[in-house]
PDB file of C-alpha atoms in Angstrom:
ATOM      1  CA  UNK A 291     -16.244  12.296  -1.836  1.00 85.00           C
ATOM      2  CA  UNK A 292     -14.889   9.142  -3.006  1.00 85.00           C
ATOM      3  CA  UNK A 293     -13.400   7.330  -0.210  1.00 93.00           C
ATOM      4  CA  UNK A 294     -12.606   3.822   1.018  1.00 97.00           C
ATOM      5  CA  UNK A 295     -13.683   4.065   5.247  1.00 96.00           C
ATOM      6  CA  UNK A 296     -12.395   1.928   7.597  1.00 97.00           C
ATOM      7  CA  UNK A 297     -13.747   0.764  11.287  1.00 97.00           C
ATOM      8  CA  UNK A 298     -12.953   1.178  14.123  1.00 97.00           C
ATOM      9  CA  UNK A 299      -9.418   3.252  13.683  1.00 96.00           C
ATOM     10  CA  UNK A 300      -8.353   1.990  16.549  1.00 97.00           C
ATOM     11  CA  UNK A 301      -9.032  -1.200  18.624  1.00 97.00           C
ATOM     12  CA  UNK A 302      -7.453  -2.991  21.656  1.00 97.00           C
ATOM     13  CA  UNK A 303      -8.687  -6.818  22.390  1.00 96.00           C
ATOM     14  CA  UNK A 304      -7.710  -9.706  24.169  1.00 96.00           C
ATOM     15  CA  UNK A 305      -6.569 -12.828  22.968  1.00 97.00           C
ATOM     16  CA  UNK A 306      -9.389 -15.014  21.331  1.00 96.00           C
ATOM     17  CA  UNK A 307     -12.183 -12.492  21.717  1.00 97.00           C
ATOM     18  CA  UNK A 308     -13.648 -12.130  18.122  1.00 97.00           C
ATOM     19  CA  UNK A 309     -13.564  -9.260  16.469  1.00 97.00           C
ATOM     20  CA  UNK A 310     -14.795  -7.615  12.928  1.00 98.00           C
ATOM     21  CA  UNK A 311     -12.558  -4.512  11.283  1.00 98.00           C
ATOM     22  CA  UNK A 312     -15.220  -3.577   8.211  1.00 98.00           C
ATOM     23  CA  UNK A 313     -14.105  -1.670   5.427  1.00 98.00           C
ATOM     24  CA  UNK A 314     -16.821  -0.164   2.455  1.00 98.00           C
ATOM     25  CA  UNK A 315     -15.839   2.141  -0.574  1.00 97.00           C
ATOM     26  CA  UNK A 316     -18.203   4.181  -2.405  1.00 96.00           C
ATOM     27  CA  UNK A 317     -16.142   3.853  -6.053  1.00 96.00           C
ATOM     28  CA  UNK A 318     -18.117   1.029  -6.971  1.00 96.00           C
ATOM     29  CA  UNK A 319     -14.944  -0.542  -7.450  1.00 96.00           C
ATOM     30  CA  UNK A 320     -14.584  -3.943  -8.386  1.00 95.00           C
ATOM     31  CA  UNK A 321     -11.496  -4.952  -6.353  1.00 95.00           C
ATOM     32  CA  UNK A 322     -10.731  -5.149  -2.297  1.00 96.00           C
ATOM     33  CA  UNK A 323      -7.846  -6.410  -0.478  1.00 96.00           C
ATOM     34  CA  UNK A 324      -6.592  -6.597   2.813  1.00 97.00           C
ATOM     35  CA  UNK A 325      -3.137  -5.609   4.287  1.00 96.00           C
ATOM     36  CA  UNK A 326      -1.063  -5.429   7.645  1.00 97.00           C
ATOM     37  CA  UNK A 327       1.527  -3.035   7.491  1.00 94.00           C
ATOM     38  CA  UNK A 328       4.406  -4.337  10.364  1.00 93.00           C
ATOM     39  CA  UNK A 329       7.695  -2.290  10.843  1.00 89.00           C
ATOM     40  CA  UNK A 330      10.637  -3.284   8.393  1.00 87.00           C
ATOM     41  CA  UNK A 331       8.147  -5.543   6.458  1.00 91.00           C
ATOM     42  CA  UNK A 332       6.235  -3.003   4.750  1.00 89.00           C
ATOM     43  CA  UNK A 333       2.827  -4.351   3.652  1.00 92.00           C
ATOM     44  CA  UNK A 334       1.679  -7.933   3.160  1.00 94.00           C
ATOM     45  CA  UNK A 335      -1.359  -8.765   1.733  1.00 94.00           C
ATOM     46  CA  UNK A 336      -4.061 -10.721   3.781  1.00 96.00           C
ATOM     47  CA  UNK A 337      -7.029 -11.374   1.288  1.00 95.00           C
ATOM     48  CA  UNK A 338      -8.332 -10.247  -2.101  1.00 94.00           C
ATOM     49  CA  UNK A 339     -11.635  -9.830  -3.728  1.00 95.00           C
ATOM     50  CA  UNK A 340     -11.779  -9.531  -7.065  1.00 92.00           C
ATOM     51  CA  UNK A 341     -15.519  -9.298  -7.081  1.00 92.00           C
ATOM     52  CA  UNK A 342     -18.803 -10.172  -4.993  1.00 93.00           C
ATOM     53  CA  UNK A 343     -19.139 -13.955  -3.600  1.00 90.00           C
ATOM     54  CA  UNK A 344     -15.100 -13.946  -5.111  1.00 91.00           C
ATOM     55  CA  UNK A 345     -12.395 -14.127  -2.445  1.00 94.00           C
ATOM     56  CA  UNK A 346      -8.713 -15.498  -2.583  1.00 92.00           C
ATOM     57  CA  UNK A 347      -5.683 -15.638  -0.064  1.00 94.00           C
ATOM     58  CA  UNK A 348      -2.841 -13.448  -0.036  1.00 92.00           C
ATOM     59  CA  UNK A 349       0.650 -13.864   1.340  1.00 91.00           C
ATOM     60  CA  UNK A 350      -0.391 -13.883   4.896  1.00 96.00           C
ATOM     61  CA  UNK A 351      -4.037 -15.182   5.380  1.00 97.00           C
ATOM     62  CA  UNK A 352      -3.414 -17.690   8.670  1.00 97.00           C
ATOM     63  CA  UNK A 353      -5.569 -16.124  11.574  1.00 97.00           C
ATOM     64  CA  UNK A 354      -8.073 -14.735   9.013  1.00 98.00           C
ATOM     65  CA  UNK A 355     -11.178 -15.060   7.539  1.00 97.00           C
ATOM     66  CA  UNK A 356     -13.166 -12.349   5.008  1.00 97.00           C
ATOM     67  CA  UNK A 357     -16.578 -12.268   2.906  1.00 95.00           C
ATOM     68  CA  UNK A 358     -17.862 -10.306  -0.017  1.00 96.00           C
ATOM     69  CA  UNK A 359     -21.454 -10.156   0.190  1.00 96.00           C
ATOM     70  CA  UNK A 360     -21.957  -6.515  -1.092  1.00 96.00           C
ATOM     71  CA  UNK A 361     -19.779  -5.201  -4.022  1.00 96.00           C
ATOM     72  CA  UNK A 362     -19.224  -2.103  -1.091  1.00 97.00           C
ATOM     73  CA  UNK A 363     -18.576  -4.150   1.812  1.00 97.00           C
ATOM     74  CA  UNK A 364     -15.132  -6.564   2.451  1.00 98.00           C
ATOM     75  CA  UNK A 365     -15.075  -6.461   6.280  1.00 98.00           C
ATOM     76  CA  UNK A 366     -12.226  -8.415   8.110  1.00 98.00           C
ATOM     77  CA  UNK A 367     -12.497 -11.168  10.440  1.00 98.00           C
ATOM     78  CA  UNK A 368     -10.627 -12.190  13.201  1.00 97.00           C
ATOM     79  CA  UNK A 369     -11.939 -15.455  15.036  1.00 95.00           C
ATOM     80  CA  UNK A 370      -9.707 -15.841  17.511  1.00 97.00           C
ATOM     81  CA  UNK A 371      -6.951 -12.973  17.667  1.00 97.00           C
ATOM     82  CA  UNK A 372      -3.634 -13.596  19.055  1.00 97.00           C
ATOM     83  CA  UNK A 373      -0.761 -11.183  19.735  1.00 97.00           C
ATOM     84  CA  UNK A 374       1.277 -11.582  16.876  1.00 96.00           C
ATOM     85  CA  UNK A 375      -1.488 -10.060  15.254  1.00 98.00           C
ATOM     86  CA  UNK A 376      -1.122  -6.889  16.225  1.00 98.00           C
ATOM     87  CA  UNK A 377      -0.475  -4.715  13.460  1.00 97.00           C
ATOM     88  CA  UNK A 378      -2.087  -1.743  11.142  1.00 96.00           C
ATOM     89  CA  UNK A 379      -4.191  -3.180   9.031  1.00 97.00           C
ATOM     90  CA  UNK A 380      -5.383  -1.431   5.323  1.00 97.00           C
ATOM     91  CA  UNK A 381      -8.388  -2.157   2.837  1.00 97.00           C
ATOM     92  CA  UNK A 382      -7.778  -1.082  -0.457  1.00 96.00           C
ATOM     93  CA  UNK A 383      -9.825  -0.894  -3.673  1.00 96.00           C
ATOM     94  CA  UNK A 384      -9.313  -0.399  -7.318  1.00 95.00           C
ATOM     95  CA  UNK A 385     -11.566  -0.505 -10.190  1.00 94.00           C
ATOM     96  CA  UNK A 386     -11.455  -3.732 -11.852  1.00 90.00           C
ATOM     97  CA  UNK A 387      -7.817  -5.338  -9.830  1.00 86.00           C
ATOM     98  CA  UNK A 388      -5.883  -5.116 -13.277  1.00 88.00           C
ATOM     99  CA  UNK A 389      -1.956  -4.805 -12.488  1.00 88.00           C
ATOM    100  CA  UNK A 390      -2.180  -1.116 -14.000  1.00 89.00           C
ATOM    101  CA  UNK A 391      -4.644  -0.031 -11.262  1.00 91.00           C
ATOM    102  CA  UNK A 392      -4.084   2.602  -8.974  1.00 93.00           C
ATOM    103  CA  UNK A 393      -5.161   1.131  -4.737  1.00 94.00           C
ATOM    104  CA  UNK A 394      -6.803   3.516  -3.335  1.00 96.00           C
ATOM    105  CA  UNK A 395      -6.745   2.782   0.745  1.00 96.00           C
ATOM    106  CA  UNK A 396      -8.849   3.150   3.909  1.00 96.00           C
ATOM    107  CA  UNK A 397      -6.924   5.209   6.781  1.00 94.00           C
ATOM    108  CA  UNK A 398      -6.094   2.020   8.534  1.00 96.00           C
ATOM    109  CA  UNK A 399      -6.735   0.071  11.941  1.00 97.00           C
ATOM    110  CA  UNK A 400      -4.454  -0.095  14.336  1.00 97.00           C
ATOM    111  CA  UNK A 401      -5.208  -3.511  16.404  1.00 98.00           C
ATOM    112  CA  UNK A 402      -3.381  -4.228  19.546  1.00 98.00           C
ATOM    113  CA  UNK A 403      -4.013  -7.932  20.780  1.00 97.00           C
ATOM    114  CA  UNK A 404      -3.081  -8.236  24.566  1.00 96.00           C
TER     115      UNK A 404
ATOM    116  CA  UNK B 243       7.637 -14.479  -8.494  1.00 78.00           C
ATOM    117  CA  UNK B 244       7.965 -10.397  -7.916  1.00 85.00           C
ATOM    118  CA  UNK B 245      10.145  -8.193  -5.279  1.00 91.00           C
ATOM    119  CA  UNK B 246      11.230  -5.048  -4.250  1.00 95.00           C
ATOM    120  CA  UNK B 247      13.860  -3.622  -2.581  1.00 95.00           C
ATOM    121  CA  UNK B 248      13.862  -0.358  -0.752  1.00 96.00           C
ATOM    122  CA  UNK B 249      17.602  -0.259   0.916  1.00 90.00           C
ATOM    123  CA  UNK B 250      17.160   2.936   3.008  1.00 94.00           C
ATOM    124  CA  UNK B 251      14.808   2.634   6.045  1.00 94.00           C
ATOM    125  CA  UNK B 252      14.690   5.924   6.538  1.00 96.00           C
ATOM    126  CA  UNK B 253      16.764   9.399   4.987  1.00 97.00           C
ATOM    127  CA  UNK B 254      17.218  12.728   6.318  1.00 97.00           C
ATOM    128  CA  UNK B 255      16.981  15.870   4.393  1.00 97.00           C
ATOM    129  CA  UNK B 256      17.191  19.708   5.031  1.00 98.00           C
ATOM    130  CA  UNK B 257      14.709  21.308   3.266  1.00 97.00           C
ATOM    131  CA  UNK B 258      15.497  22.522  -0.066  1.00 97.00           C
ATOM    132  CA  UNK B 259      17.669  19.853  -0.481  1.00 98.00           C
ATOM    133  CA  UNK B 260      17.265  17.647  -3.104  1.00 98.00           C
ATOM    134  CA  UNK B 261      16.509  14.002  -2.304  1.00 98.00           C
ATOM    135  CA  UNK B 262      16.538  10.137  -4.333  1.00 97.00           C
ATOM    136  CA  UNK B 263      14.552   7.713  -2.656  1.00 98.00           C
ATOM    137  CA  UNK B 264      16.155   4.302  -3.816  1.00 97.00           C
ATOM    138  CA  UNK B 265      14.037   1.226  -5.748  1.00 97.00           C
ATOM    139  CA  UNK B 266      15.154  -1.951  -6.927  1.00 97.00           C
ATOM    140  CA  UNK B 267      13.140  -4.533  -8.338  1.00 95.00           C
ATOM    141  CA  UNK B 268      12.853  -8.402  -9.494  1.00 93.00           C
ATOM    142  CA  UNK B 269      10.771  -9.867 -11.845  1.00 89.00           C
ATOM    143  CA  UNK B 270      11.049 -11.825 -15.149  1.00 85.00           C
ATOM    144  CA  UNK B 271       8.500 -10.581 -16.104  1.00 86.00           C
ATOM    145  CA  UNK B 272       7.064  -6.725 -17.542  1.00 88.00           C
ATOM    146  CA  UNK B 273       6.118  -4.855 -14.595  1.00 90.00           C
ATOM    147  CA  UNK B 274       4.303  -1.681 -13.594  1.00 94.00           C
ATOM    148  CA  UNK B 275       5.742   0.393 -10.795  1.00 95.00           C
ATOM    149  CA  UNK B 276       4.086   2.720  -8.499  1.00 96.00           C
ATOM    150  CA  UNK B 277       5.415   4.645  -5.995  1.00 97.00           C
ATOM    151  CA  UNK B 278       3.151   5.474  -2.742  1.00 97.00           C
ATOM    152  CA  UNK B 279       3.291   8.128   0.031  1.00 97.00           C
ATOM    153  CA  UNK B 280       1.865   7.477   3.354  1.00 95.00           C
ATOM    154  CA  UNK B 281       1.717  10.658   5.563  1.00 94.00           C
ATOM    155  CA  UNK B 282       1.597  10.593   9.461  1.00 90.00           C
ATOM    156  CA  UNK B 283      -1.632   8.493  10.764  1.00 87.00           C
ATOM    157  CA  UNK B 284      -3.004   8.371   7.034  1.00 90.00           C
ATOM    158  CA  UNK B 285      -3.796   5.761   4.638  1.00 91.00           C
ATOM    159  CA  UNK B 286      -1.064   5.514   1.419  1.00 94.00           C
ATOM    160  CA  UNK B 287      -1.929   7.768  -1.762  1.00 95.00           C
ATOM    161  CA  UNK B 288      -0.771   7.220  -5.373  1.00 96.00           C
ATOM    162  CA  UNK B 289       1.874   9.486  -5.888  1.00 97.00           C
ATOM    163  CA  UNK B 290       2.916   8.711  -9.747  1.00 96.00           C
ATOM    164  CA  UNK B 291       3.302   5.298 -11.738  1.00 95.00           C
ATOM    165  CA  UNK B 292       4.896   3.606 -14.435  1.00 95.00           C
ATOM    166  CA  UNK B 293       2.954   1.810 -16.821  1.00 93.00           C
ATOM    167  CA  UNK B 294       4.587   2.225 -20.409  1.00 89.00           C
ATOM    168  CA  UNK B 295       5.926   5.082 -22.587  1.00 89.00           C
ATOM    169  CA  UNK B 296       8.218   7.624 -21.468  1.00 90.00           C
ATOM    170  CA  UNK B 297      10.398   6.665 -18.952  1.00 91.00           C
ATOM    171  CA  UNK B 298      10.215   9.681 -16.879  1.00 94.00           C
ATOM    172  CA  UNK B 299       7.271  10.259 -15.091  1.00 93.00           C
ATOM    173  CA  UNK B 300       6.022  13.180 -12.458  1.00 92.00           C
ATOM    174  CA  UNK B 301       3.905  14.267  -9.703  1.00 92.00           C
ATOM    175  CA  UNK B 302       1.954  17.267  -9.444  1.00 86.00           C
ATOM    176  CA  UNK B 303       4.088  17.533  -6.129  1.00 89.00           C
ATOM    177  CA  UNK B 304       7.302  17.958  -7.939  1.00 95.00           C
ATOM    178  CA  UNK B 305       8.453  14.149  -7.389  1.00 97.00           C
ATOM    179  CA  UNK B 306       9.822  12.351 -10.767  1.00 97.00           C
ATOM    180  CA  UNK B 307      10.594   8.752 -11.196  1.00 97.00           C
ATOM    181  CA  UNK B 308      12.760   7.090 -13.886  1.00 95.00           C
ATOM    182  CA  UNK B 309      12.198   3.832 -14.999  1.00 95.00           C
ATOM    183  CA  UNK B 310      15.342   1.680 -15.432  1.00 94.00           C
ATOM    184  CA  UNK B 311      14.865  -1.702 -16.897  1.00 92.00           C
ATOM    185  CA  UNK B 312      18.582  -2.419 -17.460  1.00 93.00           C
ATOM    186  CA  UNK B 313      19.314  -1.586 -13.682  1.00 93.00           C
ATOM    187  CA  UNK B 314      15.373  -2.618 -12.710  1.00 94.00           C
ATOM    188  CA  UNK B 315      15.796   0.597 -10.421  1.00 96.00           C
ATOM    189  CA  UNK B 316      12.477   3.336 -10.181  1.00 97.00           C
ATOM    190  CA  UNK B 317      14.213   5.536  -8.073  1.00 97.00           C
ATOM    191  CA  UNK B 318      12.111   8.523  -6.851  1.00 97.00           C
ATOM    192  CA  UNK B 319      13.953  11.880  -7.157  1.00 97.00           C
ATOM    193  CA  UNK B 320      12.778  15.680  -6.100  1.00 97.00           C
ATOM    194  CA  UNK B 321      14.851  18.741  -6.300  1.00 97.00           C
ATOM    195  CA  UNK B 322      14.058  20.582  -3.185  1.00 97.00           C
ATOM    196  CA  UNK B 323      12.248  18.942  -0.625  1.00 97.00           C
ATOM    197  CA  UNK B 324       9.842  21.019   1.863  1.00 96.00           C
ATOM    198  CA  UNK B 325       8.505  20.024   4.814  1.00 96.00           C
ATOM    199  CA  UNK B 326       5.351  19.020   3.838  1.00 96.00           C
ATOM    200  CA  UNK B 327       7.438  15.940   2.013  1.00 97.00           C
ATOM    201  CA  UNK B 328       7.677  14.056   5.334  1.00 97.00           C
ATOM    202  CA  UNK B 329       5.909  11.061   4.990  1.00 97.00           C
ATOM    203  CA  UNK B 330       6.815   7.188   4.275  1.00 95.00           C
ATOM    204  CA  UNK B 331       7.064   6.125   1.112  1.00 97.00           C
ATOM    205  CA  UNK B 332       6.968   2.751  -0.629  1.00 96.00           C
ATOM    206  CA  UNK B 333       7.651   1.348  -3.664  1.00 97.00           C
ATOM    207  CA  UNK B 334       5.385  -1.182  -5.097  1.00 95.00           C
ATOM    208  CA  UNK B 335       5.440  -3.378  -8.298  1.00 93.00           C
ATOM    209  CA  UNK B 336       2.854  -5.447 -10.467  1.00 91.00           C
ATOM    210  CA  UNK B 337       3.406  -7.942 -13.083  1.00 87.00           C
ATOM    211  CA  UNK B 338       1.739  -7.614 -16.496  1.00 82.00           C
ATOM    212  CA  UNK B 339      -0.959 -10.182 -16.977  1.00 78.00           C
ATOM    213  CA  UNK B 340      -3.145 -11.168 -14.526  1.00 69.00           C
ATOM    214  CA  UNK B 341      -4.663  -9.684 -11.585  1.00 74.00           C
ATOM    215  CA  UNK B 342      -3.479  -6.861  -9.339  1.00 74.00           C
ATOM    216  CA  UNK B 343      -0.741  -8.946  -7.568  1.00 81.00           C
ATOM    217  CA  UNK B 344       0.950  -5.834  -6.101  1.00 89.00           C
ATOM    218  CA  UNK B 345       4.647  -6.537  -4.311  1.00 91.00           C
ATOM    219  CA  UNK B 346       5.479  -3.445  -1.959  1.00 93.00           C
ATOM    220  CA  UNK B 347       9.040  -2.070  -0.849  1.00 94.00           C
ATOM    221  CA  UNK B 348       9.363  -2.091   2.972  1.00 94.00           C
ATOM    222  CA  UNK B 349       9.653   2.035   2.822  1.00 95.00           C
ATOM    223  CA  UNK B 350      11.757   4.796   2.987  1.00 96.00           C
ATOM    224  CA  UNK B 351      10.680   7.248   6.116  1.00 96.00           C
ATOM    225  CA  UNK B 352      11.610  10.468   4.586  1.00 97.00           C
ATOM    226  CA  UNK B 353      12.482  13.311   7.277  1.00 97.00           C
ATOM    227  CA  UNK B 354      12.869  16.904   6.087  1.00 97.00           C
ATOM    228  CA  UNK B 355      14.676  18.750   9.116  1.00 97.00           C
ATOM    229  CA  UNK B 356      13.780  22.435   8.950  1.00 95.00           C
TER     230      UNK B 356
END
């Protein structure tokens, strides 16, 4: 089944204890991003990959960090996690990132920072 | 730059009641519009898109979309809702040229009331 997996699905952590949310799809699809999804904001993107070793910011990268090793893999990194980043967070993937794409997206993480 | 506007946070529907979700957008730009539905404690899901030709496009779920350049509205329209239709759903836009630099509406929380 082609899928994009997310984990964990759920995750509470203290403030400034690193964490990793990793996210793999099994399209072989070019293109990964990041998102946090916040009430009344809708989604925001974090990062972007538009290939392997190829990673850009979004609209809201402060706080995070991401790497592309595998064309599968785009896992999320938080060094030092503070409250106001608590959110849901989405990975996403497309085929080549070309604005007519369809995003196909992981069920989400929903981080609580205390 | 690229935006969307969703006005309606959330809209209440019996079922078998027709239903327009609302969506504005701003570029100067051509654009491709998408609209996405995110059911309860899932990931979001393609549920049609825009990308040229007829205006009018549909869903194998009964949803239709028009495009409107002269308004810039993509307003997402279904004749009788049911209650599988409750979900969240968000409007999203990409410019052409370029990568996939997708803008997303804040959502409209559609509730069908039995």
């Amino acid at each position: 089944e082609a899928q994009v997996t997310q984990n964990p699905r759920y995750l509470i952590t203290v403030t400034g204890k690193k964490l990793t949310v990793t996210c793999s799809q099994n399209m072989n699809h070019e293109y990964m991003s990041w998102y946090r999804q916040d009430p009344g904001l809708g989604l925001r993107q974090i990062y972007y990959s538009m290939n392997v070793e190829v990673t850009d910011k979004g609209d809201v990268p402060e706080g995070y960090k991401v790497s592309r090793k595998e064309k599968r893999n785009f896992p999320l990194i938080l060094e030092s996690p503070s409250p106001n980043q608590t959110s849901l967070y989405f990975c996403a993937s497309s085929l080549q990132g070309a604005p007519t794409d369809t995003q196909y997206f992981g069920p989400g993480t929903r981080l609580t920072v205390l | 730059a690229q935006s969307v506007t969703q006005l309606d946070s959330q809209v209440p529907v019996f079922e078998e009641a027709p239903v327009e979700l609302r969506c504005n957008y701003s570029s100067s730009v051509s654009v491709y519009l998408f609209w996405y539905v995110q059911y309860p404690n899932q990931g979001l899901q393609l549920l049609l898109k825009y990308l040229s030709g007829s205006t009018l496009v549909e869903s194998i779920n009964g949803f239709e979309a028009e495009f409107n350049k002269s308004q810039t509205s993509f307003h997402l329209r279904k004749p009788s809702v049911h209650i599988s239709d409750t979900a969240e759903y968000f409007c999203a836009v990409t410019q052409a040229g370029g990568y996939q630099k997708v803008t997303f509406g804040t959502g409209t929380k559609l509730q069908v009331i039995p």
